[in-house]
Short mmCIF file of C-alpha atoms and ligand atoms in Angstrom, two decimals:
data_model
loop_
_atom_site.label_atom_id
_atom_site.label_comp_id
_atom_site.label_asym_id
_atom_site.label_seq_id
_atom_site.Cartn_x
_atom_site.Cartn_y
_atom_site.Cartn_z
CA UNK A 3 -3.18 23.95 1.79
CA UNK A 4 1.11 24.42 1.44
CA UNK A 5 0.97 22.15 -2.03
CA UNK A 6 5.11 22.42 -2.05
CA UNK A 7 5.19 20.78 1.58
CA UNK A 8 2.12 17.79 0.69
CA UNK A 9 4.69 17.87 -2.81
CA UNK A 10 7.84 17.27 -0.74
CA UNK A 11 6.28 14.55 1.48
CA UNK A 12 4.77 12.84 -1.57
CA UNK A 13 8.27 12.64 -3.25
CA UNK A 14 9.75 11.48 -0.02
CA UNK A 15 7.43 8.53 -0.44
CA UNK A 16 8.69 7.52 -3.20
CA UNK A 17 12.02 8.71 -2.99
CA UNK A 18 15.33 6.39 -5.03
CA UNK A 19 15.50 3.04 -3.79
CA UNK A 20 12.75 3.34 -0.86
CA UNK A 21 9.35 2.17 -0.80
CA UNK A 22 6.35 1.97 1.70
CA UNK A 23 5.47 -0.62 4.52
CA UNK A 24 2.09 -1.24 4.48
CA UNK A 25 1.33 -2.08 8.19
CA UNK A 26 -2.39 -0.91 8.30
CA UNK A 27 -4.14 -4.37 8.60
CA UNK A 28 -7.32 -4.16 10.23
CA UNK A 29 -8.18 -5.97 13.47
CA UNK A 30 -9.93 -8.50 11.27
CA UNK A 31 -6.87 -9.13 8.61
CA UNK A 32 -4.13 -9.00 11.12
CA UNK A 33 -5.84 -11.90 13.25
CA UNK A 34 -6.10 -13.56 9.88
CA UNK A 35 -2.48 -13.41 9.94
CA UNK A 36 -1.58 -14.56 13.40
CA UNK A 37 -4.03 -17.38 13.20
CA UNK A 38 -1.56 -18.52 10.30
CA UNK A 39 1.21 -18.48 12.45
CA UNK A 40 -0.85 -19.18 15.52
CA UNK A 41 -1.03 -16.36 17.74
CA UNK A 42 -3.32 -14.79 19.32
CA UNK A 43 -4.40 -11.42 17.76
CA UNK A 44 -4.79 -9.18 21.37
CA UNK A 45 -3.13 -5.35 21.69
CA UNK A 46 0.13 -6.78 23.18
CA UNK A 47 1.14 -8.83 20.80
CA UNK A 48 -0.06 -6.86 17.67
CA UNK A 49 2.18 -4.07 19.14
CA UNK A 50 4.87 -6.71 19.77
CA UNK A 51 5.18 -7.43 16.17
CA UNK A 52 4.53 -4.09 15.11
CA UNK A 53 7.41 -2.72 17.03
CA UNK A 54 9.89 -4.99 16.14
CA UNK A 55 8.99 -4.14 12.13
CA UNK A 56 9.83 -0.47 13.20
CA UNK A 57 12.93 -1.09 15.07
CA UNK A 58 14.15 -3.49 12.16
CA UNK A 59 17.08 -0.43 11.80
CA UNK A 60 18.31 -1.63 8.63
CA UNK A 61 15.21 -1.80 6.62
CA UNK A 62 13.44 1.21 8.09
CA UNK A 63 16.71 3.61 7.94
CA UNK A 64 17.12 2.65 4.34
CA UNK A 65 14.41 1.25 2.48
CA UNK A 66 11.34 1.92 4.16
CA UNK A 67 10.24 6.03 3.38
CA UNK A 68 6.66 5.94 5.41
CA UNK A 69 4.91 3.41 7.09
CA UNK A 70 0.89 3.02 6.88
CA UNK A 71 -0.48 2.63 10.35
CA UNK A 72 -3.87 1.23 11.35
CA UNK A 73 -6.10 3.40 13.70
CA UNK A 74 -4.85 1.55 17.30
CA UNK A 75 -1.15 1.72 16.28
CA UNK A 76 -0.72 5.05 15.31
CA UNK A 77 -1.46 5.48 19.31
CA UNK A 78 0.11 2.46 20.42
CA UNK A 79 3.31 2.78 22.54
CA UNK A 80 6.32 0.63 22.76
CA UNK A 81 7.48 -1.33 25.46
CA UNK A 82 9.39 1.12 27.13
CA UNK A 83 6.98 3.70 26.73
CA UNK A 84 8.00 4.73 23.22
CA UNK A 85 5.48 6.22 21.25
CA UNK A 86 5.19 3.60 18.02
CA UNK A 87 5.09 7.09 16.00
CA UNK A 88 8.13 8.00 17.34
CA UNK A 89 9.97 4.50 16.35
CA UNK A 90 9.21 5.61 12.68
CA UNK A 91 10.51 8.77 12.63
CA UNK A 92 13.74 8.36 14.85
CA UNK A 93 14.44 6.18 11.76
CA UNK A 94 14.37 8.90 9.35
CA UNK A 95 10.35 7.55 8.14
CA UNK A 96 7.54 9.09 7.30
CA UNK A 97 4.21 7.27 9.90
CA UNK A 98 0.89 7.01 7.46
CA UNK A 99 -3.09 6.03 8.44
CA UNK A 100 -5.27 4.07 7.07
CA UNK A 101 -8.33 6.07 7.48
CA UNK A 102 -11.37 4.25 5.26
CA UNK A 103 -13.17 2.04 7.31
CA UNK A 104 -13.38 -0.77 5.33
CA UNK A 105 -15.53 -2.09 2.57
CA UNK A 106 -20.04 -2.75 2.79
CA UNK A 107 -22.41 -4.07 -0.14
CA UNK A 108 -22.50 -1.28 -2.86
CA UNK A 109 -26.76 -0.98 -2.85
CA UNK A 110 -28.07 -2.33 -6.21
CA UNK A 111 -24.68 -3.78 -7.22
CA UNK A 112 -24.56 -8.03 -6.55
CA UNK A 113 -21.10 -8.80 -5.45
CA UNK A 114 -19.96 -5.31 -5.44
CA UNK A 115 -18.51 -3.03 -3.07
CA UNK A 116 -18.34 0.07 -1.88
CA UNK A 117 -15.60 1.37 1.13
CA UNK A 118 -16.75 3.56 4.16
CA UNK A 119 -15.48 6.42 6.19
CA UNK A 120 -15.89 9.61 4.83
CA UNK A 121 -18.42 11.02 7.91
CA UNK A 122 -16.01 11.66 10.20
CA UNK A 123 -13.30 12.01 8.15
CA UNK A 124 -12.70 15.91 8.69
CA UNK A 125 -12.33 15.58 12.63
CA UNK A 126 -10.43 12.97 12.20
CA UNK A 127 -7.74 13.70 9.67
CA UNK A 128 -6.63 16.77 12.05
CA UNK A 129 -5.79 14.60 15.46
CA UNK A 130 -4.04 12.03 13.41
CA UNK A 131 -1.80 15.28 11.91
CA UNK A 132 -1.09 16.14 15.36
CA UNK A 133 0.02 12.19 16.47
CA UNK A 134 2.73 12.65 13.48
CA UNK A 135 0.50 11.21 10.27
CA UNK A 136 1.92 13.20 6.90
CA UNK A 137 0.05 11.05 4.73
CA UNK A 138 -3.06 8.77 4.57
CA UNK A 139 -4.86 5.86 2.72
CA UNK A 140 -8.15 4.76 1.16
CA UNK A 141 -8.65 1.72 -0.14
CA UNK A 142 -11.39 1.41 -2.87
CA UNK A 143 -11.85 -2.73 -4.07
CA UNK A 144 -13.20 -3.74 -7.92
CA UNK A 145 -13.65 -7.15 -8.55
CA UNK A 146 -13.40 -8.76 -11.72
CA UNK A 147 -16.22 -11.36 -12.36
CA UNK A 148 -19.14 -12.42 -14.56
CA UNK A 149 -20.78 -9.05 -15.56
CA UNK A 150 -18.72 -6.92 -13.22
CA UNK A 151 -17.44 -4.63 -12.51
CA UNK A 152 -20.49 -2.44 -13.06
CA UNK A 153 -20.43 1.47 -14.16
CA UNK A 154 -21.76 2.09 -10.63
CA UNK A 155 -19.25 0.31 -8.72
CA UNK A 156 -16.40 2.38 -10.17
CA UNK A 157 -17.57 5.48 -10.52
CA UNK A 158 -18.52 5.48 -6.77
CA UNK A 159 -15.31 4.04 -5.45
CA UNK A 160 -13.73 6.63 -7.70
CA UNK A 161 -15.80 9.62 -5.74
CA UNK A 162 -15.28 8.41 -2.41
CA UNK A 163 -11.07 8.22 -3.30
CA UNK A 164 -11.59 12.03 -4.50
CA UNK A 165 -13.59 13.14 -1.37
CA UNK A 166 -11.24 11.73 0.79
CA UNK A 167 -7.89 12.88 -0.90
CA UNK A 168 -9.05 16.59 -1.02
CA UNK A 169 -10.04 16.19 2.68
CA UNK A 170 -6.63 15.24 3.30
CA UNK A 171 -5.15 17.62 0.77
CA UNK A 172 -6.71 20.50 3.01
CA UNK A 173 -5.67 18.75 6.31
CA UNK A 174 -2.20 19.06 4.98
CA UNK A 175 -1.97 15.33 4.53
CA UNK A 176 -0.71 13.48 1.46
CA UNK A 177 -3.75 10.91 0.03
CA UNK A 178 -2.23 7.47 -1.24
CA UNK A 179 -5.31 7.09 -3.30
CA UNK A 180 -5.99 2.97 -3.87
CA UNK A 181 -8.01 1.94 -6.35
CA UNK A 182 -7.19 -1.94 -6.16
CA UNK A 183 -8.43 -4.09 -8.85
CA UNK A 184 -8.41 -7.66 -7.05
CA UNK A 185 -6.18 -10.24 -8.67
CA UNK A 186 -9.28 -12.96 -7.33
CA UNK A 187 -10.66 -14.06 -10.46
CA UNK A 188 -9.84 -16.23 -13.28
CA UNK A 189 -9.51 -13.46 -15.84
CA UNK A 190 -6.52 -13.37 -17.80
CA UNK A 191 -4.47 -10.20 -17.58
CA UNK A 192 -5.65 -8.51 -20.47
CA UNK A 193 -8.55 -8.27 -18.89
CA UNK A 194 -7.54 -7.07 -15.50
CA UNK A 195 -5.40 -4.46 -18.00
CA UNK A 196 -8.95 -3.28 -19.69
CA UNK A 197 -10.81 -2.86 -16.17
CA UNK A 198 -7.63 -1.32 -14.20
CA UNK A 199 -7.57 1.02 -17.64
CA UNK A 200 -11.47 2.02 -16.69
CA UNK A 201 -10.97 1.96 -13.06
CA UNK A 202 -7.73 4.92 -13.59
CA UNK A 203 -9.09 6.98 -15.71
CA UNK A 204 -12.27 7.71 -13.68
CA UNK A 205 -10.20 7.73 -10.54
CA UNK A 206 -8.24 10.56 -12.45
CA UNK A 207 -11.15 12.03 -13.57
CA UNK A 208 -12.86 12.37 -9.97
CA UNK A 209 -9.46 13.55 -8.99
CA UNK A 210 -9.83 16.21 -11.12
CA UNK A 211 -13.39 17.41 -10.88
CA UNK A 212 -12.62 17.64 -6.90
CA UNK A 213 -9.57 19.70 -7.27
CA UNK A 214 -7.17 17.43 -5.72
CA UNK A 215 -3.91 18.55 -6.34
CA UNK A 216 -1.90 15.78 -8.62
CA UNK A 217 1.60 16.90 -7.32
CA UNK A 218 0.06 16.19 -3.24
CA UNK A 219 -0.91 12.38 -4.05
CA UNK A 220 0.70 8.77 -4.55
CA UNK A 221 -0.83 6.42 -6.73
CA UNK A 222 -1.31 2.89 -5.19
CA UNK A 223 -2.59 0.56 -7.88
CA UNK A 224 -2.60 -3.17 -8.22
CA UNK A 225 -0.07 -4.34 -11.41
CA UNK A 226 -1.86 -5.70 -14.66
CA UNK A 227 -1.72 -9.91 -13.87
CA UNK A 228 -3.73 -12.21 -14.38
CA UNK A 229 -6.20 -13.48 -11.77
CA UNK A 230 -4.99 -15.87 -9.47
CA UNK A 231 -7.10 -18.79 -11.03
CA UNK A 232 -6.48 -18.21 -14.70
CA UNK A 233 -5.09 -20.93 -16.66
CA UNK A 234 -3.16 -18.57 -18.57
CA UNK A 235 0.17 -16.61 -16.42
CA UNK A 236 2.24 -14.36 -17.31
CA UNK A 237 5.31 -13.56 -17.67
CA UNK A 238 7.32 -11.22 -15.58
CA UNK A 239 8.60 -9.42 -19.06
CA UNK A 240 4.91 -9.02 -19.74
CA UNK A 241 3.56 -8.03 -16.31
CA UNK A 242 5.91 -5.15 -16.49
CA UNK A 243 5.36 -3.84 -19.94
CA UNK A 244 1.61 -3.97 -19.55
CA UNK A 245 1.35 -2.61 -16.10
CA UNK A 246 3.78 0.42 -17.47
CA UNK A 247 2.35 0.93 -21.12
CA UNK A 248 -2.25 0.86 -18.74
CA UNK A 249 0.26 3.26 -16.32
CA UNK A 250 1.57 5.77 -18.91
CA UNK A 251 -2.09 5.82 -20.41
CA UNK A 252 -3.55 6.71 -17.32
CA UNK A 253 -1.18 8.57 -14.89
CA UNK A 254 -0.83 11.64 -15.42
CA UNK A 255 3.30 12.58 -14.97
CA UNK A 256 1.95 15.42 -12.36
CA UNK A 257 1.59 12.66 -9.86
CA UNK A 258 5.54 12.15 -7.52
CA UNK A 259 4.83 8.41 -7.78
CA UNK A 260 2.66 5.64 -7.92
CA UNK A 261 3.28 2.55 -4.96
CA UNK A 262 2.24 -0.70 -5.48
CA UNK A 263 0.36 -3.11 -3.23
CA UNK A 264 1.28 -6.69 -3.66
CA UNK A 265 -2.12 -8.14 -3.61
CA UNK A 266 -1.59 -11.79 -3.05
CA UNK A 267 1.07 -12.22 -5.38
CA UNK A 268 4.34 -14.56 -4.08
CA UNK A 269 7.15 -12.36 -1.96
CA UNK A 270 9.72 -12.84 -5.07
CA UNK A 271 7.01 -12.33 -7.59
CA UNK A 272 6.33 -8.70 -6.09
CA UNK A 273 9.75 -8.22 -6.24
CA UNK A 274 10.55 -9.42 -10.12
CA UNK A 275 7.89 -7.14 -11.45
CA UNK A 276 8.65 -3.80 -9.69
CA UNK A 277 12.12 -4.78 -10.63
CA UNK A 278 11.12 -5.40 -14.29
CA UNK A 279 9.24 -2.17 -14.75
CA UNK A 280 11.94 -0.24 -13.33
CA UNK A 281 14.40 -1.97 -15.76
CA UNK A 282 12.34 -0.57 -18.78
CA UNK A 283 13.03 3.25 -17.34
CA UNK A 284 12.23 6.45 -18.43
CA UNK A 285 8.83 6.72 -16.44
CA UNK A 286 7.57 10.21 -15.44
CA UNK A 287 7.09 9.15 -12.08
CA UNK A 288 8.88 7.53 -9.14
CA UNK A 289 7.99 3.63 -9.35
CA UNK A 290 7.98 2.00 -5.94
CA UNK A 291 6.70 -0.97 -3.68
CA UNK A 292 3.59 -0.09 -0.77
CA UNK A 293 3.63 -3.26 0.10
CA UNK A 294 1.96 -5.45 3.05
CA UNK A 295 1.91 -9.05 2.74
CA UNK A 296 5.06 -9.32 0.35
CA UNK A 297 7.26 -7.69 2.58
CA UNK A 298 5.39 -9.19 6.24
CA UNK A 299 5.03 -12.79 5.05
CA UNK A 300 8.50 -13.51 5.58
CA UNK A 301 9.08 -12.07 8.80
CA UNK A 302 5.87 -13.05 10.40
CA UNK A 303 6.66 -16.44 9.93
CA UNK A 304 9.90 -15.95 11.38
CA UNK A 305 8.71 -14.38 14.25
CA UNK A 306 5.86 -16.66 14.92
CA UNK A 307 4.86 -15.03 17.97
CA UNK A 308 7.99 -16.39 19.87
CA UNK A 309 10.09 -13.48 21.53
CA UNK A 310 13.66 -15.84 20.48
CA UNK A 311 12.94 -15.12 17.04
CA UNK A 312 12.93 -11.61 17.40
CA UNK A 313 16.08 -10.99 15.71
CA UNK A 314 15.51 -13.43 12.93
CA UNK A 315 12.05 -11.88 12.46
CA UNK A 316 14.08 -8.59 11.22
CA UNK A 317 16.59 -10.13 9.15
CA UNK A 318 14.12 -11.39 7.39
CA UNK A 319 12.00 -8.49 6.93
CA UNK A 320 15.23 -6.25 6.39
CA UNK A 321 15.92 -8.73 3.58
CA UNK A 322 12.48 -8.19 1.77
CA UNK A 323 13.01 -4.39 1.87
CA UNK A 324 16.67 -4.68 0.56
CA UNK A 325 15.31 -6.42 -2.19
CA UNK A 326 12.55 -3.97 -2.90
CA UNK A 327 14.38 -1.03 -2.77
CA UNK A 328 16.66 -2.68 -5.11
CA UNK A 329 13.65 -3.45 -7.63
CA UNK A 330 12.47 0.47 -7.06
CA UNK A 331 15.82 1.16 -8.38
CA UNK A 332 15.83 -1.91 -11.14
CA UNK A 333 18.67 -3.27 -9.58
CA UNK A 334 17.40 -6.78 -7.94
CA UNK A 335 18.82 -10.22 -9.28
CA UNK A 336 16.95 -13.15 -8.57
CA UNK A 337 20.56 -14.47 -7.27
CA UNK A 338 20.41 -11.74 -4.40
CA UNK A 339 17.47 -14.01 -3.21
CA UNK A 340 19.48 -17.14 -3.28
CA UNK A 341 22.66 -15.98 -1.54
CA UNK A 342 20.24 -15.14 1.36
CA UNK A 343 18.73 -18.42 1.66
P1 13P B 26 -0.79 -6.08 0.06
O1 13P B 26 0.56 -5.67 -0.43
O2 13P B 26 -0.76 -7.25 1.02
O3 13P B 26 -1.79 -6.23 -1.04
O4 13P B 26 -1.33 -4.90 0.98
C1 13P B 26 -1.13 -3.61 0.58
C2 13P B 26 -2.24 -2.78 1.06
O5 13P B 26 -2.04 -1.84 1.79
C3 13P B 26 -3.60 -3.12 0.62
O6 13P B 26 -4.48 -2.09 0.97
#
């Protein structure tokens, strides 16, 4: 393993005022999506909308540092014959793979579960290397409920993230290592603070017990919030001083950065908080967006499946990512959003 190289790419990632695309949505989740903006989910016109993300020059030249594939993209060509890799790095970004295999019933665990893809996983991490991938992601789910999650739930998701990012580490491959605490529930966010707290530190510890190398990772947590059907919100003041005093307990400053999914919550909401946290300052670690539906929502429902709205598709997704690498700098004002509407 060349640590300083997996180091360098990790730090790209999150480099000043750039953030991730998260692009990866499996066959199920992206015909969720196109069903929302009615259109069919087939290989043409996934790689339609895929491509005109990645020629969206604006956004991907200057906000957007990587870009998480899913397993048909990352060998998906362009129109005219353009490898989709290829789109991504003639704009200066870094291509990415999703490489679990989704989420099955954890045994013994009611309502809990526990993600798949680790057989395999050391045959394939090499070919996607070769097709351009320089880093890769796991997703591991917790859900907050009555009597869960359970001791079991966590500590296996937390192995399977640490098997998997030391099989990338020695594949040369950067892990984004995602332990996402869903933001389902009605909890409030105290207590999605006191189970993301949990769900870190054994992440961290697994980390550690498997060798993976701290400075060779991202971080992709959710934010502390409260669950989607809790009576009691939050403020985005609060949101950002919780999610950075749980982050400063539990991240070691070793780790380049730590990337954000969005998780459900509202395009501007995404952006308020990563701008909020970055406000605060002084963090040991680059603080960034790895976001899929907060920066896609917008431009999917531009697009609409309609090859007119092309163009209007990427001003609206080159908006999102202007305003997200402006809250990974703590420079957004919720005015910036007005202007553009
Ligand atoms: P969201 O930002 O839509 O949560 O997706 C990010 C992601 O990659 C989840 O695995």
């Amino acid at each position: 393993m060349n640590l300083s190289e997996l180091n360098k790419i990790a730090k790209a990632m999150v480099a000043p005022g750039k953030g991730i695309l998260a692009a990866d949505e499996s066959s199920g989740t992206i015909k969720k999506r196109f069903d929302a903006i009615k259109v069919e989910s087939n290989e043409d016109n996934r790689r339609d909308y895929r491509e005109l993300l990645f020629r969206s020059k604006d956004a991907m030249q200057k906000r957007i540092s990587g870009v998480i594939l899913y397993d048909e993209t990352i060998w998906q060509k362009a129109k005219d014959g353009t490898p989709l890799v290829k789109l991504i790095e003639q704009a200066g970004s870094i291509p990415g793979i999703k490489v679990d295999e989704g989420t099955k019933p954890l045994p013994n665990c009611p309502g809990e579960l526990i993600t798949y893809g680790l057989d395999g996983l050391p045959t394939r991490l090499p070919k996607y290397y070769e097709q351009g991938a320089r880093f890769a992601k796991w997703r591991a789910v917790i859900d907050i409920g009555a009597g869960i999650p359970s001791y079991a739930a966590i500590a296996t998701n937390a192995h399977a993230l640490a098997r998997y990012a030391a099989l990338c580490q020695v594949n040369q491959i950067v892990p984004i290592v995602e332990p996402e605490v869903l933001m389902d529930g009605d909890h409030d966010i105290d207590r999605c603070v006191e189970v993301t707290e949990f769900v870190l530190k054994e992440t961290f510890q697994q980390l550690y017990y498997q060798k993976v190398a701290l400075e060779g990772m991202v971080l992709k947590p959710n934010m502390a919030v409260p669950g989607k059907k809790s009576a009691k919100k939050a403020s985005v003041q609060e949101v950002a001083e919780k999610t950075v005093k749980l982050l400063k307990e539990c991240v070691p400053a070793a780790v380049p950065g730590i990337a954000f999914l969005s998780g459900g919550q509202s395009d501007e909401e995404a952006t308020a908080h990563l701008d909020a946290m970055n406000k605060i300052g002084n963090l040991p670690w680059g603080l960034t967006f790895s976001y899929g539906r907060a920066l896609q929502a917008a431009p999917q429902k531009a697009w609409s499946g309609k090859n007119e709205n092309v163009a209007a598709a990427q001003r609206a997704f080159s908006h999102r990512a202007e305003m997200n690498g402006l809250a990974a700098l703590g420079q957004w004002k919720s005015d910036l959003e007005k202007k553009a509407a």
